[in-house]
Amino acid sequence: MPKAKYDEIYMSLKRAIETGTYAYGSLMPSENTLIVQYDCSRNTIRRALAGLGGDGYVQPIHGKGVRVIYQPVDRAPFAFGGIESFQESASRNNFQVVTEIIQFSVVTVDEQLAKESGFPVGEEVYSIHRVRRLNGKPLILDKNIFLKSAVPGLTPDIAERSIYAYIEKELGMQIVTSKRTITVEYASEQDQQLLELGGYNCLAVVSGQTFNSDGIMFEYTQSRHQPDYFSFHSTATRKKM
Amino acid sequence: MPKAKYDEIYMSLKRAIETGTYAYGSLMPSENTLIVQYDCSRNTIRRALAGLGGDGYVQPIHGKGVRVIYQPVDRAPFAFGGIESFQESASRNNFQVVTEIIQFSVVTVDEQLAKESGFPVGEEVYSIHRVRRLNGKPLILDKNIFLKSAVPGLTPDIAERSIYAYIEKELGMQIVTSKRTITVEYASEQDQQLLELGGYNCLAVVSGQTFNSDGIMFEYTQSRHQPDYFSFHSTATRKKM
DNA sequence: GCCGATTTGTCCGTATGTATC
DNA sequence: CGATACATACGGACAAATCGG
């Protein structure tokens, strides 16, 4: 599927870094060397390297080379970053996930909801509340709002499995951009009833909007996480000033 | 400081989007149009647009155009509850920020610290603990570890003001890449003693590494935030598969 | 359904500037 | 100073997706 050449090179180099072929702190082969190795143009190599830089894998040093700054991480039970769904990250780590539907309804966006979600007033949306159980323990409360016109035919049955799989495979829609905000809030009555919070009196809240390949915002999400199972990773590269 | 052309175009377009010249949901002028407007090559335009995409300002749609997905802050959904970052509320309200040094020492990295921070065993580092007060209220506990060889001459006096200003202006070092992980943890004894946590029994923890322009990791940070004053924003773009 | 115009996506080659050693 | 390596910029070519006629 990765038919773009720069993407193949990107993944090839990424794997080489992860397996230690290029060690932390060392310099990558020069661009000209890579051009010969991969038989491509300089632009293509630079694009692959730019991708690695965005992932926090390498950092270019003007006039010197491209330094590897990737270090293996073995911390949290599972990492949660980018646009990876709960299902995806869980299955990647071989955990069993069960989803329970708490609420499934169609509502019309009012002033209040519009301000919170970013959807225009008057739009019809699905409002879905779900509890995610990891190995039996209820750990995440997901509140999703989907634009009905963009995600037609949603049913509780689908929501119980994976909505993202339905959207991507059945509807053929591609998820492209997601904006998220992370905060920490007091656990509400509902949180305490539905989740197993242990001794925590608060939880990690991830709020965000998701855009499809048409640039249409079709989802607003609020995920409320039991703190023990929450970890968010981010890499930032500073531009020139 | 000679500016790059793509960066000027990037900033020009960004400002145009922020001021509403290009409205949310609409399509940007085509690349060919922008080429004429800015008198440059297509690559340069595409690079500027790629920057806007990375900021979550626009999203390109193959064969159609580039859609604006930026929403002004006061209309975006994330303004709920008056949650602002420490920096934001401090500067916006002209609040007074005071930094108190809790600890300032030079230590040698042992096995334990190496695993946590990513610094090699045996390196000499500054270990600095500081409490940030906003209008007198202690809200953030900052634990910094700086590589001594990379940041020589650090003193408690400097730490009380701004270490970053010292690093950038005095040492002429540029900060390029930073990797961060966000978790939620129980408040420790120390947290409760030093911070004003209100009713919270946990806090937001931002751990991270910072790399300079030589690709050397010179800082490991752990910031422990009172939940009310913590908010983290992120934009992610899904890779092709 | 087809075709052509438009628009973005990928790739290549070249030239020049700038930083490091 | 020269060699090497990354940074910026330009121009051209073709592919792929969208849309209107």
PDB file of N, CA and C in Angstrom, chain A residues 49-116:
ATOM      1  N   LEU A  49      13.482  12.103   5.473  1.00  0.00           N
ATOM      2  CA  LEU A  49      14.161  12.553   6.685  1.00  0.00           C
ATOM      3  C   LEU A  49      13.301  13.549   7.461  1.00  0.00           C
ATOM      4  N   ALA A  50      12.578  14.380   6.731  1.00  0.00           N
ATOM      5  CA  ALA A  50      11.692  15.333   7.392  1.00  0.00           C
ATOM      6  C   ALA A  50      10.615  14.604   8.192  1.00  0.00           C
ATOM      7  N   GLY A  51      10.153  13.496   7.633  1.00  0.00           N
ATOM      8  CA  GLY A  51       9.170  12.683   8.349  1.00  0.00           C
ATOM      9  C   GLY A  51       9.733  12.123   9.637  1.00  0.00           C
ATOM     10  N   LEU A  52      10.954  11.650   9.580  1.00  0.00           N
ATOM     11  CA  LEU A  52      11.604  11.121  10.774  1.00  0.00           C
ATOM     12  C   LEU A  52      11.825  12.231  11.799  1.00  0.00           C
ATOM     13  N   GLY A  53      12.132  13.421  11.304  1.00  0.00           N
ATOM     14  CA  GLY A  53      12.304  14.558  12.215  1.00  0.00           C
ATOM     15  C   GLY A  53      11.014  14.887  12.935  1.00  0.00           C
ATOM     16  N   GLY A  54       9.904  14.829  12.201  1.00  0.00           N
ATOM     17  CA  GLY A  54       8.610  15.107  12.813  1.00  0.00           C
ATOM     18  C   GLY A  54       8.225  14.090  13.863  1.00  0.00           C
ATOM     19  N   ASP A  55       8.752  12.894  13.734  1.00  0.00           N
ATOM     20  CA  ASP A  55       8.485  11.851  14.721  1.00  0.00           C
ATOM     21  C   ASP A  55       9.440  11.913  15.898  1.00  0.00           C
ATOM     22  N   GLY A  56      10.376  12.859  15.842  1.00  0.00           N
ATOM     23  CA  GLY A  56      11.358  12.935  16.916  1.00  0.00           C
ATOM     24  C   GLY A  56      12.417  11.847  16.820  1.00  0.00           C
ATOM     25  N   TYR A  57      12.595  11.311  15.640  1.00  0.00           N
ATOM     26  CA  TYR A  57      13.591  10.241  15.456  1.00  0.00           C
ATOM     27  C   TYR A  57      14.968  10.810  15.128  1.00  0.00           C
ATOM     28  N   VAL A  58      15.004  11.865  14.352  1.00  0.00           N
ATOM     29  CA  VAL A  58      16.285  12.458  13.966  1.00  0.00           C
ATOM     30  C   VAL A  58      16.218  13.974  14.053  1.00  0.00           C
ATOM     31  N   GLN A  59      17.378  14.575  14.005  1.00  0.00           N
ATOM     32  CA  GLN A  59      17.445  16.029  13.989  1.00  0.00           C
ATOM     33  C   GLN A  59      18.595  16.445  13.085  1.00  0.00           C
ATOM     34  N   PRO A  60      18.306  17.243  12.058  1.00  0.00           N
ATOM     35  CA  PRO A  60      19.355  17.648  11.132  1.00  0.00           C
ATOM     36  C   PRO A  60      20.221  18.745  11.731  1.00  0.00           C
ATOM     37  N   ILE A  61      21.508  18.685  11.457  1.00  0.00           N
ATOM     38  CA  ILE A  61      22.439  19.712  11.914  1.00  0.00           C
ATOM     39  C   ILE A  61      23.145  20.290  10.686  1.00  0.00           C
ATOM     40  N   HIS A  62      22.902  21.565  10.470  1.00  0.00           N
ATOM     41  CA  HIS A  62      23.386  22.235   9.263  1.00  0.00           C
ATOM     42  C   HIS A  62      24.901  22.074   9.113  1.00  0.00           C
ATOM     43  N   GLY A  63      25.293  21.587   7.968  1.00  0.00           N
ATOM     44  CA  GLY A  63      26.717  21.470   7.665  1.00  0.00           C
ATOM     45  C   GLY A  63      27.404  20.286   8.290  1.00  0.00           C
ATOM     46  N   LYS A  64      26.660  19.530   9.065  1.00  0.00           N
ATOM     47  CA  LYS A  64      27.294  18.441   9.794  1.00  0.00           C
ATOM     48  C   LYS A  64      26.694  17.072   9.456  1.00  0.00           C
ATOM     49  N   GLY A  65      25.406  16.971   9.560  1.00  0.00           N
ATOM     50  CA  GLY A  65      24.774  15.676   9.308  1.00  0.00           C
ATOM     51  C   GLY A  65      23.410  15.601   9.959  1.00  0.00           C
ATOM     52  N   VAL A  66      22.854  14.419   9.989  1.00  0.00           N
ATOM     53  CA  VAL A  66      21.542  14.208  10.595  1.00  0.00           C
ATOM     54  C   VAL A  66      21.702  13.270  11.783  1.00  0.00           C
ATOM     55  N   ARG A  67      21.436  13.794  12.963  1.00  0.00           N
ATOM     56  CA  ARG A  67      21.685  13.019  14.181  1.00  0.00           C
ATOM     57  C   ARG A  67      20.467  12.194  14.592  1.00  0.00           C
ATOM     58  N   VAL A  68      20.725  10.979  15.036  1.00  0.00           N
ATOM     59  CA  VAL A  68      19.656  10.106  15.529  1.00  0.00           C
ATOM     60  C   VAL A  68      19.371  10.456  16.978  1.00  0.00           C
ATOM     61  N   ILE A  69      18.129  10.810  17.298  1.00  0.00           N
ATOM     62  CA  ILE A  69      17.769  11.132  18.683  1.00  0.00           C
ATOM     63  C   ILE A  69      16.646  10.230  19.176  1.00  0.00           C
ATOM     64  N   TYR A  70      16.489   9.101  18.520  1.00  0.00           N
ATOM     65  CA  TYR A  70      15.464   8.139  18.930  1.00  0.00           C
ATOM     66  C   TYR A  70      15.986   7.247  20.051  1.00  0.00           C
ATOM     67  N   GLN A  71      15.172   7.097  21.073  1.00  0.00           N
ATOM     68  CA  GLN A  71      15.477   6.163  22.150  1.00  0.00           C
ATOM     69  C   GLN A  71      14.280   5.266  22.375  1.00  0.00           C
ATOM     70  N   PRO A  72      14.506   3.965  22.550  1.00  0.00           N
ATOM     71  CA  PRO A  72      13.386   3.055  22.795  1.00  0.00           C
ATOM     72  C   PRO A  72      12.710   3.383  24.114  1.00  0.00           C
ATOM     73  N   VAL A  73      11.402   3.273  24.117  1.00  0.00           N
ATOM     74  CA  VAL A  73      10.628   3.577  25.314  1.00  0.00           C
ATOM     75  C   VAL A  73       9.871   2.325  25.737  1.00  0.00           C
ATOM     76  N   ASP A  74       9.879   2.046  27.033  1.00  0.00           N
ATOM     77  CA  ASP A  74       9.174   0.860  27.505  1.00  0.00           C
ATOM     78  C   ASP A  74       8.290   1.205  28.691  1.00  0.00           C
ATOM     79  N   ARG A  75       7.804   2.423  28.693  1.00  0.00           N
ATOM     80  CA  ARG A  75       7.131   2.897  29.897  1.00  0.00           C
ATOM     81  C   ARG A  75       5.698   2.401  30.042  1.00  0.00           C
ATOM     82  N   ALA A  76       4.726   3.261  29.716  1.00  0.00           N
ATOM     83  CA  ALA A  76       3.330   2.980  30.032  1.00  0.00           C
ATOM     84  C   ALA A  76       2.824   1.683  29.397  1.00  0.00           C
ATOM     85  N   PRO A  77       1.699   1.157  29.921  1.00  0.00           N
ATOM     86  CA  PRO A  77       1.098  -0.049  29.350  1.00  0.00           C
ATOM     87  C   PRO A  77       0.884   0.088  27.848  1.00  0.00           C
ATOM     88  N   PHE A  78       0.396   1.223  27.436  1.00  0.00           N
ATOM     89  CA  PHE A  78       0.355   1.506  26.011  1.00  0.00           C
ATOM     90  C   PHE A  78       0.390   3.012  25.781  1.00  0.00           C
ATOM     91  N   ALA A  79       1.015   3.371  24.720  1.00  0.00           N
ATOM     92  CA  ALA A  79       1.131   4.786  24.402  1.00  0.00           C
ATOM     93  C   ALA A  79      -0.135   5.267  23.718  1.00  0.00           C
ATOM     94  N   PHE A  80      -0.431   6.524  23.886  1.00  0.00           N
ATOM     95  CA  PHE A  80      -1.649   7.073  23.316  1.00  0.00           C
ATOM     96  C   PHE A  80      -1.355   8.423  22.710  1.00  0.00           C
ATOM     97  N   GLY A  81      -1.115   8.424  21.434  1.00  0.00           N
ATOM     98  CA  GLY A  81      -0.811   9.693  20.778  1.00  0.00           C
ATOM     99  C   GLY A  81      -1.247   9.638  19.340  1.00  0.00           C
ATOM    100  N   GLY A  82      -1.110  10.730  18.639  1.00  0.00           N
ATOM    101  CA  GLY A  82      -1.524  10.739  17.258  1.00  0.00           C
ATOM    102  C   GLY A  82      -3.003  10.491  17.134  1.00  0.00           C
ATOM    103  N   ILE A  83      -3.413   9.826  16.068  1.00  0.00           N
ATOM    104  CA  ILE A  83      -4.830   9.568  15.870  1.00  0.00           C
ATOM    105  C   ILE A  83      -5.092   8.084  15.986  1.00  0.00           C
ATOM    106  N   GLU A  84      -4.521   7.458  16.972  1.00  0.00           N
ATOM    107  CA  GLU A  84      -4.732   6.031  17.134  1.00  0.00           C
ATOM    108  C   GLU A  84      -5.931   5.834  18.048  1.00  0.00           C
ATOM    109  N   SER A  85      -6.853   4.975  17.646  1.00  0.00           N
ATOM    110  CA  SER A  85      -8.025   4.747  18.472  1.00  0.00           C
ATOM    111  C   SER A  85      -7.682   3.809  19.615  1.00  0.00           C
ATOM    112  N   PHE A  86      -8.563   3.800  20.596  1.00  0.00           N
ATOM    113  CA  PHE A  86      -8.386   2.929  21.750  1.00  0.00           C
ATOM    114  C   PHE A  86      -8.260   1.477  21.306  1.00  0.00           C
ATOM    115  N   GLN A  87      -9.139   1.086  20.400  1.00  0.00           N
ATOM    116  CA  GLN A  87      -9.118  -0.289  19.886  1.00  0.00           C
ATOM    117  C   GLN A  87      -7.761  -0.616  19.277  1.00  0.00           C
ATOM    118  N   GLU A  88      -7.270   0.299  18.465  1.00  0.00           N
ATOM    119  CA  GLU A  88      -6.025   0.054  17.756  1.00  0.00           C
ATOM    120  C   GLU A  88      -4.858  -0.130  18.720  1.00  0.00           C
ATOM    121  N   SER A  89      -4.747   0.804  19.659  1.00  0.00           N
ATOM    122  CA  SER A  89      -3.610   0.708  20.559  1.00  0.00           C
ATOM    123  C   SER A  89      -3.728  -0.490  21.485  1.00  0.00           C
ATOM    124  N   ALA A  90      -4.948  -0.852  21.837  1.00  0.00           N
ATOM    125  CA  ALA A  90      -5.130  -1.990  22.712  1.00  0.00           C
ATOM    126  C   ALA A  90      -4.770  -3.295  22.007  1.00  0.00           C
ATOM    127  N   SER A  91      -5.260  -3.437  20.781  1.00  0.00           N
ATOM    128  CA  SER A  91      -4.983  -4.675  20.054  1.00  0.00           C
ATOM    129  C   SER A  91      -3.494  -4.773  19.723  1.00  0.00           C
ATOM    130  N   ARG A  92      -2.887  -3.616  19.538  1.00  0.00           N
ATOM    131  CA  ARG A  92      -1.452  -3.617  19.283  1.00  0.00           C
ATOM    132  C   ARG A  92      -0.695  -4.177  20.490  1.00  0.00           C
ATOM    133  N   ASN A  93      -1.285  -4.000  21.657  1.00  0.00           N
ATOM    134  CA  ASN A  93      -0.635  -4.474  22.873  1.00  0.00           C
ATOM    135  C   ASN A  93      -1.264  -5.757  23.411  1.00  0.00           C
ATOM    136  N   ASN A  94      -2.102  -6.377  22.583  1.00  0.00           N
ATOM    137  CA  ASN A  94      -2.700  -7.653  22.961  1.00  0.00           C
ATOM    138  C   ASN A  94      -3.563  -7.576  24.220  1.00  0.00           C
ATOM    139  N   PHE A  95      -4.307  -6.485  24.380  1.00  0.00           N
ATOM    140  CA  PHE A  95      -5.240  -6.406  25.481  1.00  0.00           C
ATOM    141  C   PHE A  95      -6.647  -6.636  24.955  1.00  0.00           C
ATOM    142  N   GLN A  96      -7.509  -7.175  25.828  1.00  0.00           N
ATOM    143  CA  GLN A  96      -8.875  -7.404  25.401  1.00  0.00           C
ATOM    144  C   GLN A  96      -9.742  -6.217  25.776  1.00  0.00           C
ATOM    145  N   VAL A  97     -10.427  -5.700  24.782  1.00  0.00           N
ATOM    146  CA  VAL A  97     -11.249  -4.520  25.007  1.00  0.00           C
ATOM    147  C   VAL A  97     -12.712  -4.843  24.790  1.00  0.00           C
ATOM    148  N   VAL A  98     -13.537  -4.468  25.746  1.00  0.00           N
ATOM    149  CA  VAL A  98     -14.977  -4.623  25.602  1.00  0.00           C
ATOM    150  C   VAL A  98     -15.606  -3.241  25.711  1.00  0.00           C
ATOM    151  N   THR A  99     -16.554  -2.965  24.828  1.00  0.00           N
ATOM    152  CA  THR A  99     -17.196  -1.663  24.812  1.00  0.00           C
ATOM    153  C   THR A  99     -18.661  -1.788  25.204  1.00  0.00           C
ATOM    154  N   GLU A 100     -19.085  -0.945  26.116  1.00  0.00           N
ATOM    155  CA  GLU A 100     -20.480  -0.962  26.540  1.00  0.00           C
ATOM    156  C   GLU A 100     -21.144   0.358  26.181  1.00  0.00           C
ATOM    157  N   ILE A 101     -22.278   0.266  25.516  1.00  0.00           N
ATOM    158  CA  ILE A 101     -22.991   1.471  25.109  1.00  0.00           C
ATOM    159  C   ILE A 101     -23.810   2.000  26.286  1.00  0.00           C
ATOM    160  N   ILE A 102     -23.578   3.243  26.667  1.00  0.00           N
ATOM    161  CA  ILE A 102     -24.328   3.868  27.752  1.00  0.00           C
ATOM    162  C   ILE A 102     -25.472   4.687  27.192  1.00  0.00           C
ATOM    163  N   GLN A 103     -25.203   5.301  26.059  1.00  0.00           N
ATOM    164  CA  GLN A 103     -26.225   6.147  25.442  1.00  0.00           C
ATOM    165  C   GLN A 103     -26.027   6.157  23.944  1.00  0.00           C
ATOM    166  N   PHE A 104     -27.142   6.137  23.210  1.00  0.00           N
ATOM    167  CA  PHE A 104     -27.071   6.228  21.758  1.00  0.00           C
ATOM    168  C   PHE A 104     -28.314   6.958  21.289  1.00  0.00           C
ATOM    169  N   SER A 105     -28.145   8.201  20.835  1.00  0.00           N
ATOM    170  CA  SER A 105     -29.323   8.973  20.450  1.00  0.00           C
ATOM    171  C   SER A 105     -28.971   9.967  19.353  1.00  0.00           C
ATOM    172  N   VAL A 106     -30.019  10.453  18.727  1.00  0.00           N
ATOM    173  CA  VAL A 106     -29.852  11.487  17.718  1.00  0.00           C
ATOM    174  C   VAL A 106     -30.387  12.794  18.287  1.00  0.00           C
ATOM    175  N   VAL A 107     -29.570  13.826  18.279  1.00  0.00           N
ATOM    176  CA  VAL A 107     -30.002  15.107  18.812  1.00  0.00           C
ATOM    177  C   VAL A 107     -29.702  16.213  17.818  1.00  0.00           C
ATOM    178  N   THR A 108     -30.325  17.361  18.047  1.00  0.00           N
ATOM    179  CA  THR A 108     -30.062  18.533  17.221  1.00  0.00           C
ATOM    180  C   THR A 108     -29.164  19.500  17.991  1.00  0.00           C
ATOM    181  N   VAL A 109     -28.153  20.005  17.331  1.00  0.00           N
ATOM    182  CA  VAL A 109     -27.185  20.875  17.988  1.00  0.00           C
ATOM    183  C   VAL A 109     -27.835  22.201  18.399  1.00  0.00           C
ATOM    184  N   ASP A 110     -27.777  22.515  19.685  1.00  0.00           N
ATOM    185  CA  ASP A 110     -28.273  23.804  20.147  1.00  0.00           C
ATOM    186  C   ASP A 110     -27.086  24.734  20.415  1.00  0.00           C
ATOM    187  N   GLU A 111     -27.425  25.919  20.883  1.00  0.00           N
ATOM    188  CA  GLU A 111     -26.396  26.943  21.111  1.00  0.00           C
ATOM    189  C   GLU A 111     -25.275  26.429  22.011  1.00  0.00           C
ATOM    190  N   GLN A 112     -25.692  25.824  23.097  1.00  0.00           N
ATOM    191  CA  GLN A 112     -24.744  25.317  24.096  1.00  0.00           C
ATOM    192  C   GLN A 112     -23.790  24.292  23.502  1.00  0.00           C
ATOM    193  N   LEU A 113     -24.358  23.303  22.841  1.00  0.00           N
ATOM    194  CA  LEU A 113     -23.550  22.237  22.268  1.00  0.00           C
ATOM    195  C   LEU A 113     -22.662  22.755  21.146  1.00  0.00           C
ATOM    196  N   ALA A 114     -23.173  23.726  20.421  1.00  0.00           N
ATOM    197  CA  ALA A 114     -22.397  24.312  19.329  1.00  0.00           C
ATOM    198  C   ALA A 114     -21.125  24.955  19.872  1.00  0.00           C
ATOM    199  N   LYS A 115     -21.269  25.628  20.969  1.00  0.00           N
ATOM    200  CA  LYS A 115     -20.118  26.315  21.545  1.00  0.00           C
ATOM    201  C   LYS A 115     -19.088  25.317  22.071  1.00  0.00           C
ATOM    202  N   GLU A 116     -19.598  24.231  22.617  1.00  0.00           N
ATOM    203  CA  GLU A 116     -18.673  23.239  23.170  1.00  0.00           C
ATOM    204  C   GLU A 116     -18.015  22.405  22.087  1.00  0.00           C
TER     205      GLU A 116
END
